[in-house]
mmCIF file of C-alpha atoms (C1' of nucleotides) and ligand atoms in Angstrom:
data_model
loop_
_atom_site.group_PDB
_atom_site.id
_atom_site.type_symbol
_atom_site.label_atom_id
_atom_site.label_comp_id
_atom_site.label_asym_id
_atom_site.label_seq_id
_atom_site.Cartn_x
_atom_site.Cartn_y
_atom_site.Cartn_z
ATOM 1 C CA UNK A 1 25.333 -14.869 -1.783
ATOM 2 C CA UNK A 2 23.173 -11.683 -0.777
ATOM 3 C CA UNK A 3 26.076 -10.310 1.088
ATOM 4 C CA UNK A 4 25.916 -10.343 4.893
ATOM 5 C CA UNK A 5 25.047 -7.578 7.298
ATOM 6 C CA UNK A 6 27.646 -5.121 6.078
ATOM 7 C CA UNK A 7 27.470 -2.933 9.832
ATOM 8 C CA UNK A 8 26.368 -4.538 13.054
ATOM 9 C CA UNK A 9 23.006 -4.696 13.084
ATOM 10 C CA UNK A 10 20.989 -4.686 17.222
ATOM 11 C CA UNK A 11 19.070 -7.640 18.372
ATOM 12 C CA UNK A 12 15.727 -6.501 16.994
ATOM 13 C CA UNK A 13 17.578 -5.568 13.409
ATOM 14 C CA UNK A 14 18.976 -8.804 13.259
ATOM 15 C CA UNK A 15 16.310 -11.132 14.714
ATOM 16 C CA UNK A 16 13.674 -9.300 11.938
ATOM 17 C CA UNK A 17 16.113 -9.448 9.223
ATOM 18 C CA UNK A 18 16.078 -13.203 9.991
ATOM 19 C CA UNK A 19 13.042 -13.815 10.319
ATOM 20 C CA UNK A 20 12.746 -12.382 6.696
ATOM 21 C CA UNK A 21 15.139 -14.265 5.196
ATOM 22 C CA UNK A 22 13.599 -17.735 6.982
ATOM 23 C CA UNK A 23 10.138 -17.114 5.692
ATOM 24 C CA UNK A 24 10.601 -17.894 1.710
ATOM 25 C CA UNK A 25 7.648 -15.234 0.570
ATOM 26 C CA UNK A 26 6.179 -11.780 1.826
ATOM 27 C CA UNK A 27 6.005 -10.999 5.177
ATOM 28 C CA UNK A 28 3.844 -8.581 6.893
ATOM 29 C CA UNK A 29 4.736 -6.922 10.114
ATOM 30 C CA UNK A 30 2.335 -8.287 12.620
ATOM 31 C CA UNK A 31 2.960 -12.189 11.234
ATOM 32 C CA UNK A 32 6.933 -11.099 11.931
ATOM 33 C CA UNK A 33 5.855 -9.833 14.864
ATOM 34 C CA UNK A 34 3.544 -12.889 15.563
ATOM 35 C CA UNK A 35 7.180 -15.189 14.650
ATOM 36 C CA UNK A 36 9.586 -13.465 17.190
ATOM 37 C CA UNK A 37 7.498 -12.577 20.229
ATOM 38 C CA UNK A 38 9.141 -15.864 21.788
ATOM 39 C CA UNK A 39 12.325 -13.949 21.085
ATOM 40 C CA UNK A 40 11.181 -11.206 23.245
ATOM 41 C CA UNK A 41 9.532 -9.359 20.706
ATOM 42 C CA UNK A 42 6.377 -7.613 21.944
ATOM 43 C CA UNK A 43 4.855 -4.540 19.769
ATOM 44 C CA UNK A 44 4.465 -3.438 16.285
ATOM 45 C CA UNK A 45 6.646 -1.012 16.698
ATOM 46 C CA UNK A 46 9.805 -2.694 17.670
ATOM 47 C CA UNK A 47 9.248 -4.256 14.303
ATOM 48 C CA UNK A 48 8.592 -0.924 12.460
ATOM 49 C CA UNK A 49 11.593 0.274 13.779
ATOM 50 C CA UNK A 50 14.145 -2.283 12.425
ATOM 51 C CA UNK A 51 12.739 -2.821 9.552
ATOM 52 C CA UNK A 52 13.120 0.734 9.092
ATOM 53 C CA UNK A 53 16.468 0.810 9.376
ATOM 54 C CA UNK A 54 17.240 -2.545 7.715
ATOM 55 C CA UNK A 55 15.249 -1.163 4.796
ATOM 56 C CA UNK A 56 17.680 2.843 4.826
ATOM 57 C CA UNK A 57 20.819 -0.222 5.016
ATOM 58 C CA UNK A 58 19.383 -1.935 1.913
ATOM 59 C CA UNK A 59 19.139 -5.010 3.145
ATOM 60 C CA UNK A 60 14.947 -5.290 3.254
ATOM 61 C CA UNK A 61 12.627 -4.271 0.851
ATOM 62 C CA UNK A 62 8.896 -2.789 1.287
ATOM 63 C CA UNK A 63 6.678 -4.264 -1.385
ATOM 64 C CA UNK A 64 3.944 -1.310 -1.487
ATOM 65 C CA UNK A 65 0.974 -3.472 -3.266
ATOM 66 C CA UNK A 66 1.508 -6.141 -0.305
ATOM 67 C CA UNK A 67 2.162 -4.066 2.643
ATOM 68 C CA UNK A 68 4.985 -6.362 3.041
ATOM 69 C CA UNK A 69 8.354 -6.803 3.381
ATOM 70 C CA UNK A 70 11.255 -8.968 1.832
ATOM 71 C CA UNK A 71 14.821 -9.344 2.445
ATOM 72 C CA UNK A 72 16.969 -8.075 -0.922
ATOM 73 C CA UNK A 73 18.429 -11.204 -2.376
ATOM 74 C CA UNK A 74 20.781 -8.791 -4.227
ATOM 75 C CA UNK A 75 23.531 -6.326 -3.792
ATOM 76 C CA UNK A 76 22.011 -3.191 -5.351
ATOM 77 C CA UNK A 77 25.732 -1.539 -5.129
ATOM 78 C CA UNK A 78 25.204 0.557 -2.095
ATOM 79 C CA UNK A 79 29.209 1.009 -1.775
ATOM 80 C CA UNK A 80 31.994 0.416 -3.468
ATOM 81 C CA UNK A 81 31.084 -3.341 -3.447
ATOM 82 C CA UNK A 82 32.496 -4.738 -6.791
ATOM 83 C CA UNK A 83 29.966 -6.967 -8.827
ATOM 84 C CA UNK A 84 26.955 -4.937 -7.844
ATOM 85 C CA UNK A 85 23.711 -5.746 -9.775
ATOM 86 C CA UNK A 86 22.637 -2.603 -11.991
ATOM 87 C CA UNK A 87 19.285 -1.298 -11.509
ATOM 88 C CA UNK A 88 16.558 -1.139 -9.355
ATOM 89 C CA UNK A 89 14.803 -4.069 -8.242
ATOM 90 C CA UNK A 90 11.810 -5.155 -9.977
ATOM 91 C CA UNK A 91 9.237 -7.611 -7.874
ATOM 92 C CA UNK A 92 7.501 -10.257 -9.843
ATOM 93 C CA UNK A 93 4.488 -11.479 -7.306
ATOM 94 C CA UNK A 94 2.195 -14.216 -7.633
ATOM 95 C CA UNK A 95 -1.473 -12.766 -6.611
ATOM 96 C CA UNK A 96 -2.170 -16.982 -5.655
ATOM 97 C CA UNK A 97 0.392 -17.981 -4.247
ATOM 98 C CA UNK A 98 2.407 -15.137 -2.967
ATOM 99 C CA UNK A 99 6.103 -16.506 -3.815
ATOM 100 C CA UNK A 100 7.822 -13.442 -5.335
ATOM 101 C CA UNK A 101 10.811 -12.916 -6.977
ATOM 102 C CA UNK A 102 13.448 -10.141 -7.255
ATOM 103 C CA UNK A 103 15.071 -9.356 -10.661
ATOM 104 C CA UNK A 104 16.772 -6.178 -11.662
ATOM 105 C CA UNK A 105 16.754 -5.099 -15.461
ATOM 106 C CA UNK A 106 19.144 -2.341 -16.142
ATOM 107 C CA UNK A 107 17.070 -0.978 -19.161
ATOM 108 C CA UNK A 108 14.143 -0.199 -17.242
ATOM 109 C CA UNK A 109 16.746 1.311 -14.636
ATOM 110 C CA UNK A 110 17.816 3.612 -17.699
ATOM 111 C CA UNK A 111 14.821 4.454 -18.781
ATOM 112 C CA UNK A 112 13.521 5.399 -15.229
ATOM 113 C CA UNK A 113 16.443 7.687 -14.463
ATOM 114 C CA UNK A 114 16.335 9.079 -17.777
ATOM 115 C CA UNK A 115 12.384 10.064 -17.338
ATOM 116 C CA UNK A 116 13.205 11.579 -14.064
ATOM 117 C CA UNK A 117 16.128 13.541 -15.913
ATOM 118 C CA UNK A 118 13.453 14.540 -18.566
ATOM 119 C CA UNK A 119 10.765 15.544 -15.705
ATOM 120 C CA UNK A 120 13.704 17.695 -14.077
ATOM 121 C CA UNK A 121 12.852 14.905 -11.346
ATOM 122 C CA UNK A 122 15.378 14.219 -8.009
ATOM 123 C CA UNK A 123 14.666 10.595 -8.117
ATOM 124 C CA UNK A 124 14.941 9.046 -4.479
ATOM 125 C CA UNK A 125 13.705 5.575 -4.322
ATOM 126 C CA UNK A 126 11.191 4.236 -7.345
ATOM 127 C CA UNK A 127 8.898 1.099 -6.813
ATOM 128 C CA UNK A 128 8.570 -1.722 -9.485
ATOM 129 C CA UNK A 129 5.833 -4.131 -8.941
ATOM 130 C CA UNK A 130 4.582 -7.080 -11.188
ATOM 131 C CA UNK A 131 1.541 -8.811 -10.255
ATOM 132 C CA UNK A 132 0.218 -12.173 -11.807
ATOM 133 C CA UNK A 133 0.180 -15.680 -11.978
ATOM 134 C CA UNK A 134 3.842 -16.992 -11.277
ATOM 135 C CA UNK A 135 4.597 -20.214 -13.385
ATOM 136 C CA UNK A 136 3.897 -23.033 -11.399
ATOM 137 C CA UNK A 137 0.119 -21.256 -10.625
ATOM 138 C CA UNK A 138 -0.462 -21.168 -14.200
ATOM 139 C CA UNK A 139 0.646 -24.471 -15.094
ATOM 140 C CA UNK A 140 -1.975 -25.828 -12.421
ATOM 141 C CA UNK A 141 -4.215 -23.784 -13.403
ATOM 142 C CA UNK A 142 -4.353 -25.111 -16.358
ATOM 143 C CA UNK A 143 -4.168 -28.910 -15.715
ATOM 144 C CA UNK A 144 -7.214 -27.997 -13.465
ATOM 145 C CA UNK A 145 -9.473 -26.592 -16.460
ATOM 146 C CA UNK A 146 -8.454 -29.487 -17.943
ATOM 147 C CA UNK A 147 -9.472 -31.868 -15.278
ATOM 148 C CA UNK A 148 -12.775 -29.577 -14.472
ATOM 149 C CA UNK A 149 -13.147 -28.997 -18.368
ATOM 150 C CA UNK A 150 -16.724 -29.262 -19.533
ATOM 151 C CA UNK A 151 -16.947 -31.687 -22.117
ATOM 152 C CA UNK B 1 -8.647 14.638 -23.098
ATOM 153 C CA UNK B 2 -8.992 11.884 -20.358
ATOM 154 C CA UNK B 3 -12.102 9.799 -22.180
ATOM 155 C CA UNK B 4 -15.414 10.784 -21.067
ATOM 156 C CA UNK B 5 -17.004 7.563 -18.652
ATOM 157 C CA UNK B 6 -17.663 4.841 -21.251
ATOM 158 C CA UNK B 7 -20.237 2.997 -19.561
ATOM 159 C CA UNK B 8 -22.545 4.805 -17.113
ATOM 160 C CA UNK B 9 -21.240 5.476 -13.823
ATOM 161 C CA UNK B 10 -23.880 4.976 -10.993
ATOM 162 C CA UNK B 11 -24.314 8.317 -8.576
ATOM 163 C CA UNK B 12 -21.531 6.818 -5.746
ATOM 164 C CA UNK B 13 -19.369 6.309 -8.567
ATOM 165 C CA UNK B 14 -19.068 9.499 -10.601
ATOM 166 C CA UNK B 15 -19.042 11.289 -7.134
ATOM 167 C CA UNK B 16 -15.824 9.647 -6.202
ATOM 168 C CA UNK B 17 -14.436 10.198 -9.903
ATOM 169 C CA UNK B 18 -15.458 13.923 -9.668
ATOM 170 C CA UNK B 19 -13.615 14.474 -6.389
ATOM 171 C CA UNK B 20 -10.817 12.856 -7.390
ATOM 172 C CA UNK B 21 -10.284 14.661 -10.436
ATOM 173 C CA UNK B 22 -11.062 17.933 -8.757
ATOM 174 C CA UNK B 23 -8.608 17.856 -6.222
ATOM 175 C CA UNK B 24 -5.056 17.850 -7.983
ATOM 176 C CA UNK B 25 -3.028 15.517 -6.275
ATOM 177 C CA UNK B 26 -3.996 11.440 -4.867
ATOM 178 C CA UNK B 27 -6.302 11.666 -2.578
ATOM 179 C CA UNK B 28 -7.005 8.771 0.233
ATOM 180 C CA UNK B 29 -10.160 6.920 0.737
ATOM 181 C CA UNK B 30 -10.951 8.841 4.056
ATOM 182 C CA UNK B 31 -9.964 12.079 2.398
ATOM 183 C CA UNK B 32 -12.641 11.512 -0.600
ATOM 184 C CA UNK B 33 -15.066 10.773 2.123
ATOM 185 C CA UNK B 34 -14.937 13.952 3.991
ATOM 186 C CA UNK B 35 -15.427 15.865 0.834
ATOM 187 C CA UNK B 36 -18.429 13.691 -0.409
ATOM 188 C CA UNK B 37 -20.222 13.653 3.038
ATOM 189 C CA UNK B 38 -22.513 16.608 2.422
ATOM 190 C CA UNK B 39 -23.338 14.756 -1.451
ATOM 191 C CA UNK B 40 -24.590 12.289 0.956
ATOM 192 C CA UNK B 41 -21.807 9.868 1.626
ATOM 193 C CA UNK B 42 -21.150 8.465 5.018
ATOM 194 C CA UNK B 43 -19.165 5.131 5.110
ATOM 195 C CA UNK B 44 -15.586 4.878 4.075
ATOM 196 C CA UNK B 45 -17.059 1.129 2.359
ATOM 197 C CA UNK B 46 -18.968 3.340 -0.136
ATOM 198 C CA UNK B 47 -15.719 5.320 -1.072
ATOM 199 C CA UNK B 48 -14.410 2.200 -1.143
ATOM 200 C CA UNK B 49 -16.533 0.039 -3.375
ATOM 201 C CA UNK B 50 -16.719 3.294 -5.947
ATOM 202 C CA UNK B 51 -13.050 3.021 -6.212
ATOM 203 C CA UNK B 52 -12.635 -0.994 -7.080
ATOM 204 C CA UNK B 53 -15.322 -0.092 -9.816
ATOM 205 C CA UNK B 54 -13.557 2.909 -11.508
ATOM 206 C CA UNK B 55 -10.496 0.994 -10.572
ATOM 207 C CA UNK B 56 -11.518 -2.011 -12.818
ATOM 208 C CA UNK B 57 -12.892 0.197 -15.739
ATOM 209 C CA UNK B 58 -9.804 1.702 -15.865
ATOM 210 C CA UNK B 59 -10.826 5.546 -14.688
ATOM 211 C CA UNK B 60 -9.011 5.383 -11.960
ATOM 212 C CA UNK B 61 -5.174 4.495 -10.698
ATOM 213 C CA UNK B 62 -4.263 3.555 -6.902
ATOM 214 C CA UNK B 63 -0.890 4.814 -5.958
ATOM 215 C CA UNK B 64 0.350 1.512 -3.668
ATOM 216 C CA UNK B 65 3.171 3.581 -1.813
ATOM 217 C CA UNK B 66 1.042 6.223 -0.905
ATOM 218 C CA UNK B 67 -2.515 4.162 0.111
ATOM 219 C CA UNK B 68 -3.823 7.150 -2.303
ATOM 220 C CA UNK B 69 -5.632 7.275 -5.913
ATOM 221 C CA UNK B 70 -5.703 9.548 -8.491
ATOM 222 C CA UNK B 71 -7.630 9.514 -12.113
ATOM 223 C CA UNK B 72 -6.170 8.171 -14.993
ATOM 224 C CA UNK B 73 -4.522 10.845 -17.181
ATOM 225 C CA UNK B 74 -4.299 8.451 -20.136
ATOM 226 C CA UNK B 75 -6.148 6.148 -22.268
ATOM 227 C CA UNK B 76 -4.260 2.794 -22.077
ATOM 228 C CA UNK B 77 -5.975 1.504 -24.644
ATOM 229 C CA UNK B 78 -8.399 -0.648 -22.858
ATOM 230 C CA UNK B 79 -10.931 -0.639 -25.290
ATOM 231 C CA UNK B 80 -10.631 -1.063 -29.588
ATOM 232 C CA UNK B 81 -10.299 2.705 -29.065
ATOM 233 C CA UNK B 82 -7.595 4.636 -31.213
ATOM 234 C CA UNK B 83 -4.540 6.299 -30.179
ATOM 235 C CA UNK B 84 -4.250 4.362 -27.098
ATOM 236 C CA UNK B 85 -1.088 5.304 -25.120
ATOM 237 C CA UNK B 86 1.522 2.578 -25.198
ATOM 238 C CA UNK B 87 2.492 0.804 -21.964
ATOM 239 C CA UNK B 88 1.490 0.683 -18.018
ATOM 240 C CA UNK B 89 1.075 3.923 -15.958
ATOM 241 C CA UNK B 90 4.443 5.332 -14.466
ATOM 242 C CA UNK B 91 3.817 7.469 -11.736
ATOM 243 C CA UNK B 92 6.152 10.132 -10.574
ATOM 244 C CA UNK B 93 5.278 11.160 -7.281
ATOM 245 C CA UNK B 94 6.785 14.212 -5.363
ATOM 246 C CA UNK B 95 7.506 12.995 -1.813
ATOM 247 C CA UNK B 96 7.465 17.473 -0.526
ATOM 248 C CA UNK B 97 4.341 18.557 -2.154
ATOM 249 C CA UNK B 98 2.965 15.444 -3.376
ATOM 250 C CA UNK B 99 2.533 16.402 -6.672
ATOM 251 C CA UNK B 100 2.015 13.242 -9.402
ATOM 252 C CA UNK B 101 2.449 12.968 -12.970
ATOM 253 C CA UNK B 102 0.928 9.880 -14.695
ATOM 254 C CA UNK B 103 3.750 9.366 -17.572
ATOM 255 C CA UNK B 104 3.968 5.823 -19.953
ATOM 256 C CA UNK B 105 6.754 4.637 -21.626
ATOM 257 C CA UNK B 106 6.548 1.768 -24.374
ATOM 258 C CA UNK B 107 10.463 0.816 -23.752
ATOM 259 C CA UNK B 108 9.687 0.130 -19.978
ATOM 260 C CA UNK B 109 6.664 -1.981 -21.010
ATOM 261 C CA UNK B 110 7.751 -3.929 -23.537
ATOM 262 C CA UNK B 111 11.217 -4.294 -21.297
ATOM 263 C CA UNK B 112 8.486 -5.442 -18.547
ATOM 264 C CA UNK B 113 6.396 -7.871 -20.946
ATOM 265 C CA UNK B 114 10.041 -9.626 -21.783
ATOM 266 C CA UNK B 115 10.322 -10.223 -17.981
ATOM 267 C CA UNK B 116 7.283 -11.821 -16.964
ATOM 268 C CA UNK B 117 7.385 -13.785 -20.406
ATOM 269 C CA UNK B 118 10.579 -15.170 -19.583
ATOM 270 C CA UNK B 119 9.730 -16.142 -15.904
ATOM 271 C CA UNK B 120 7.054 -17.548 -17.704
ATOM 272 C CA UNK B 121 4.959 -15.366 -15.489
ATOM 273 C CA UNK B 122 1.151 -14.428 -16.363
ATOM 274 C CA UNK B 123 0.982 -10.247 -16.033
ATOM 275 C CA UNK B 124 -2.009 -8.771 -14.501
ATOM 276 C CA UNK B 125 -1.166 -5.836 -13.525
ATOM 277 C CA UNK B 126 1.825 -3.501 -12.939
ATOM 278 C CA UNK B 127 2.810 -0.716 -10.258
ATOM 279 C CA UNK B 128 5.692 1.696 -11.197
ATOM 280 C CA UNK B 129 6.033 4.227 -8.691
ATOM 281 C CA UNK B 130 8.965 6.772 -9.068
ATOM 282 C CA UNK B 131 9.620 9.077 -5.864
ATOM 283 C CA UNK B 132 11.824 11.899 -4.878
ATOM 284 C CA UNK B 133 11.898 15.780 -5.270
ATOM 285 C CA UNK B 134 9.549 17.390 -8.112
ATOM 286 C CA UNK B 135 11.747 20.246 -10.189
ATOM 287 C CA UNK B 136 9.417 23.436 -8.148
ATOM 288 C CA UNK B 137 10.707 21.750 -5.400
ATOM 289 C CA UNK B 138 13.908 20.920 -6.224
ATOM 290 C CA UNK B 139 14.124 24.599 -7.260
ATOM 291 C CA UNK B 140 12.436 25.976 -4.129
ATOM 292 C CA UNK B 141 14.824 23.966 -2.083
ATOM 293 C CA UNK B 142 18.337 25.220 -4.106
ATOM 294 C CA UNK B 143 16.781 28.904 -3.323
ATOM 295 C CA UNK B 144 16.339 28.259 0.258
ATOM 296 C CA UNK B 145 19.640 26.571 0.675
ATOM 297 C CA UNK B 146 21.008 29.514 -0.560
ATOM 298 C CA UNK B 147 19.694 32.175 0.995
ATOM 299 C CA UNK B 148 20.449 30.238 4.312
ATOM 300 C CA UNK B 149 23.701 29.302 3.360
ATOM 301 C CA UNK B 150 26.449 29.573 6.244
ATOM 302 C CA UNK B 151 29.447 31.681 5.099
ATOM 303 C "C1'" DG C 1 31.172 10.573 34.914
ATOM 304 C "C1'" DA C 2 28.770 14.028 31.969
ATOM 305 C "C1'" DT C 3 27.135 14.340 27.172
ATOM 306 C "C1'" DG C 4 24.877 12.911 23.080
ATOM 307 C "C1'" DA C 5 23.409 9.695 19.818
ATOM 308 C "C1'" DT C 6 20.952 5.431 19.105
ATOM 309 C "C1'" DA C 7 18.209 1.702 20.476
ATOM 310 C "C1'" DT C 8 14.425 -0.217 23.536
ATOM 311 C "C1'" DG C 9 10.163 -1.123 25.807
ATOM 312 C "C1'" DT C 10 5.356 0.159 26.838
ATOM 313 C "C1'" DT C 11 0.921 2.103 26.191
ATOM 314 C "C1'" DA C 12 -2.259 4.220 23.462
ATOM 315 C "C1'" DT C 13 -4.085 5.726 19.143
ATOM 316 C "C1'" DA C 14 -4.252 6.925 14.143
ATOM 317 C "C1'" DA C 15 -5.011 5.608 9.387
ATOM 318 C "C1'" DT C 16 -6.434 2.379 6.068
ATOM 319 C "C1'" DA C 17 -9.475 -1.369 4.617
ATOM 320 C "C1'" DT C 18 -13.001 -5.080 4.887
ATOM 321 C "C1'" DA C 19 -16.939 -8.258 6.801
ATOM 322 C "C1'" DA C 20 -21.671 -9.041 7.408
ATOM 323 C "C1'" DC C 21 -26.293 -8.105 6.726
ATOM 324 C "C1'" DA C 22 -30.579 -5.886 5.224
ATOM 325 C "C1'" DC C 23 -32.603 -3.392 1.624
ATOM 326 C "C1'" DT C 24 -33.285 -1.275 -3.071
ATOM 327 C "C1'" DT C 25 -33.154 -0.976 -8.096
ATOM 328 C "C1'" DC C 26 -33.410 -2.605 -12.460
ATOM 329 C "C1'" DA C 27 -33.347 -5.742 -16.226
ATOM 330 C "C1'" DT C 28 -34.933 -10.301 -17.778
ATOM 331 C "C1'" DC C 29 -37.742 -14.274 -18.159
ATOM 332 C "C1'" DC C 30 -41.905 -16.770 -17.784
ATOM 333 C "C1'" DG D 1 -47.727 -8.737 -13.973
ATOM 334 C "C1'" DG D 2 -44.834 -11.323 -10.726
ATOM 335 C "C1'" DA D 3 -40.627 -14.306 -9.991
ATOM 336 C "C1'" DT D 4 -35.731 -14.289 -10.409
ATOM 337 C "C1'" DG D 5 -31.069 -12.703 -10.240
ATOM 338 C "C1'" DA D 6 -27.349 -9.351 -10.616
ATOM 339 C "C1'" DA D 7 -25.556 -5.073 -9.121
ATOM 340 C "C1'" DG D 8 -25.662 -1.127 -6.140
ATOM 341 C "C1'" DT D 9 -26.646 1.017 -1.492
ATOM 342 C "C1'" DG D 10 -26.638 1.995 3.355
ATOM 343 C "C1'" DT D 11 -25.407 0.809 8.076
ATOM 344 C "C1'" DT D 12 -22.842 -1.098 11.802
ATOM 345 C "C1'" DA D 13 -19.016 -3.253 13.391
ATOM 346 C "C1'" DT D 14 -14.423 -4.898 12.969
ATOM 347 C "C1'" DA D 15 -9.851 -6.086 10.951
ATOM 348 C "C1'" DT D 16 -5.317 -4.675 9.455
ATOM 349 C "C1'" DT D 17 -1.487 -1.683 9.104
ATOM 350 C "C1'" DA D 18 1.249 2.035 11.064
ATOM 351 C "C1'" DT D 19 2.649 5.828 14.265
ATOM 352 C "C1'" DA D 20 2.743 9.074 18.494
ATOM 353 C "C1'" DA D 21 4.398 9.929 22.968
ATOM 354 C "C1'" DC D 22 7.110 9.023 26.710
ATOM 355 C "C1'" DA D 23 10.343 6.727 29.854
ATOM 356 C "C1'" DT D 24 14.445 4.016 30.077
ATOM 357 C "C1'" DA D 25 18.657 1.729 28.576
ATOM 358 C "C1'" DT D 26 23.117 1.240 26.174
ATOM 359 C "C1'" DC D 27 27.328 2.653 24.331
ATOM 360 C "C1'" DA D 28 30.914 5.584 22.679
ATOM 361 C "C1'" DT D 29 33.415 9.715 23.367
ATOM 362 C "C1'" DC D 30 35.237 13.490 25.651
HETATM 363 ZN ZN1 LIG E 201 17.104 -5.731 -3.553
HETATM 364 ZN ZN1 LIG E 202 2.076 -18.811 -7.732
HETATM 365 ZN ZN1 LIG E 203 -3.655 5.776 -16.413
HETATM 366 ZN ZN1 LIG E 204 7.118 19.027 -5.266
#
DNA sequence: GATGATATGTTATAATATAACACTTCATCC
DNA sequence: GGATGAAGTGTTATATTATAACATATCATC
């Protein structure tokens, strides 16, 4: 699904925003950089710049605790798109092995806007980030303690 | 309130903690280090290492979309201490004056516990960051608009 | 074809964070 | 008391992330 590029994006916009979407977890701007110089790509900045944008279009997400980015594998309802998913997005990240997932809980979306309504806050943009072990690092985790378990 | 330092602090540490809950709003590592320099500081890696400590024991919250950190305002219950406040640190974060409250809410954590457990994810730790206009703002900005309204 | 808004490319630099290594301090064990 | 180990310190150098400043290009519109 995760709706196509709504506007026309620019060369740089779209080769980043590819990029993004090829790479399956986080992405940092120097390792996109690092993926698309052979595309012409040759500073930071160029990067900086789309994913600027591609982040104001909704179609990219910062994750603040990586310094990293991710395309949005939802619609967040930006216009009058039907089906849009309530809430903001909430990013579940492995700390070993990076793969991170975005959900979206309308509760917490509640809640948030209704603290900010309590605070008297203008809520812009808010930043939900878990960090743990996702389930497939637990599981071998655990079949490792087994293995290294001292008898 | 804010719990006196439960274990002793060495001198690099309760430096860092003083500044930082001196100064009112999150300060940055480099920003700590200017003020400290004449207590004898001289290498950001000393501001540094003071914050992972108080970071750890709890003392002290870093504020991922803003590369800044400010001192807990809460007890969250780390210890078998008593009226522990319910639920992970949401921070509201003014983007004009840069103002931050430190607020909880048990609804958002438990809502957040649910998640992980389902994605049968193992929580460490958890970064809400709310940002947008604070209400003196908010206010000071209505006034201005006002006054410079075009008629 | 002038105007303005947006995007680009290039170079340099700022801001944030860590690596590596030598030394000190302090408790513990023998 | 001296050996041992864990934690903290200080110092230098470097890595990583992000932006400033400026010149040029592109495209729509008037
Ligand atoms: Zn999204
Ligand atoms: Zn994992
Ligand atoms: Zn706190
Ligand atoms: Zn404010």
């Amino acid at each position: 699904m995760t709706a196509a590029p709504p506007k026309s994006l620019t060369r740089n916009q779209s080769l980043v925003l590819s990029a993004l979407r090829a790479g399956g977890t986080p992405q940092g701007a120097y390792a996109l950089l690092d993926g698309l110089r052979d595309q012409g790509l040759r500073a930071p900045v160029q990067v900086y710049r789309a994913l600027e944008r591609l982040q104001a279009l909704g179609l990219v997400h910062r994750l603040e605790s990586l310094n990293a980015f991710v395309a949005c594998s939802h619609d967040h309802g930006g216009t009058e798109d039907a089906e849009a998913t309530p809430g903001p997005a909430v990013f579940v990240i492995c700390e070993h092995c990076a793969a991170t997932r975005e959900l979206t809980d309308p509760i917490i979306g509640g809640r948030i806007e209704r603290l900010a309504r309590t605070e008297g806050f203008g809520l812009h943009t808010s930043s939900i980030e878990l960090r743990g072990l996702c389930a497939v690092c637990t599981a071998r985790e655990a079949e490792e303690t087994e293995t290294t378990a001292d008898p």
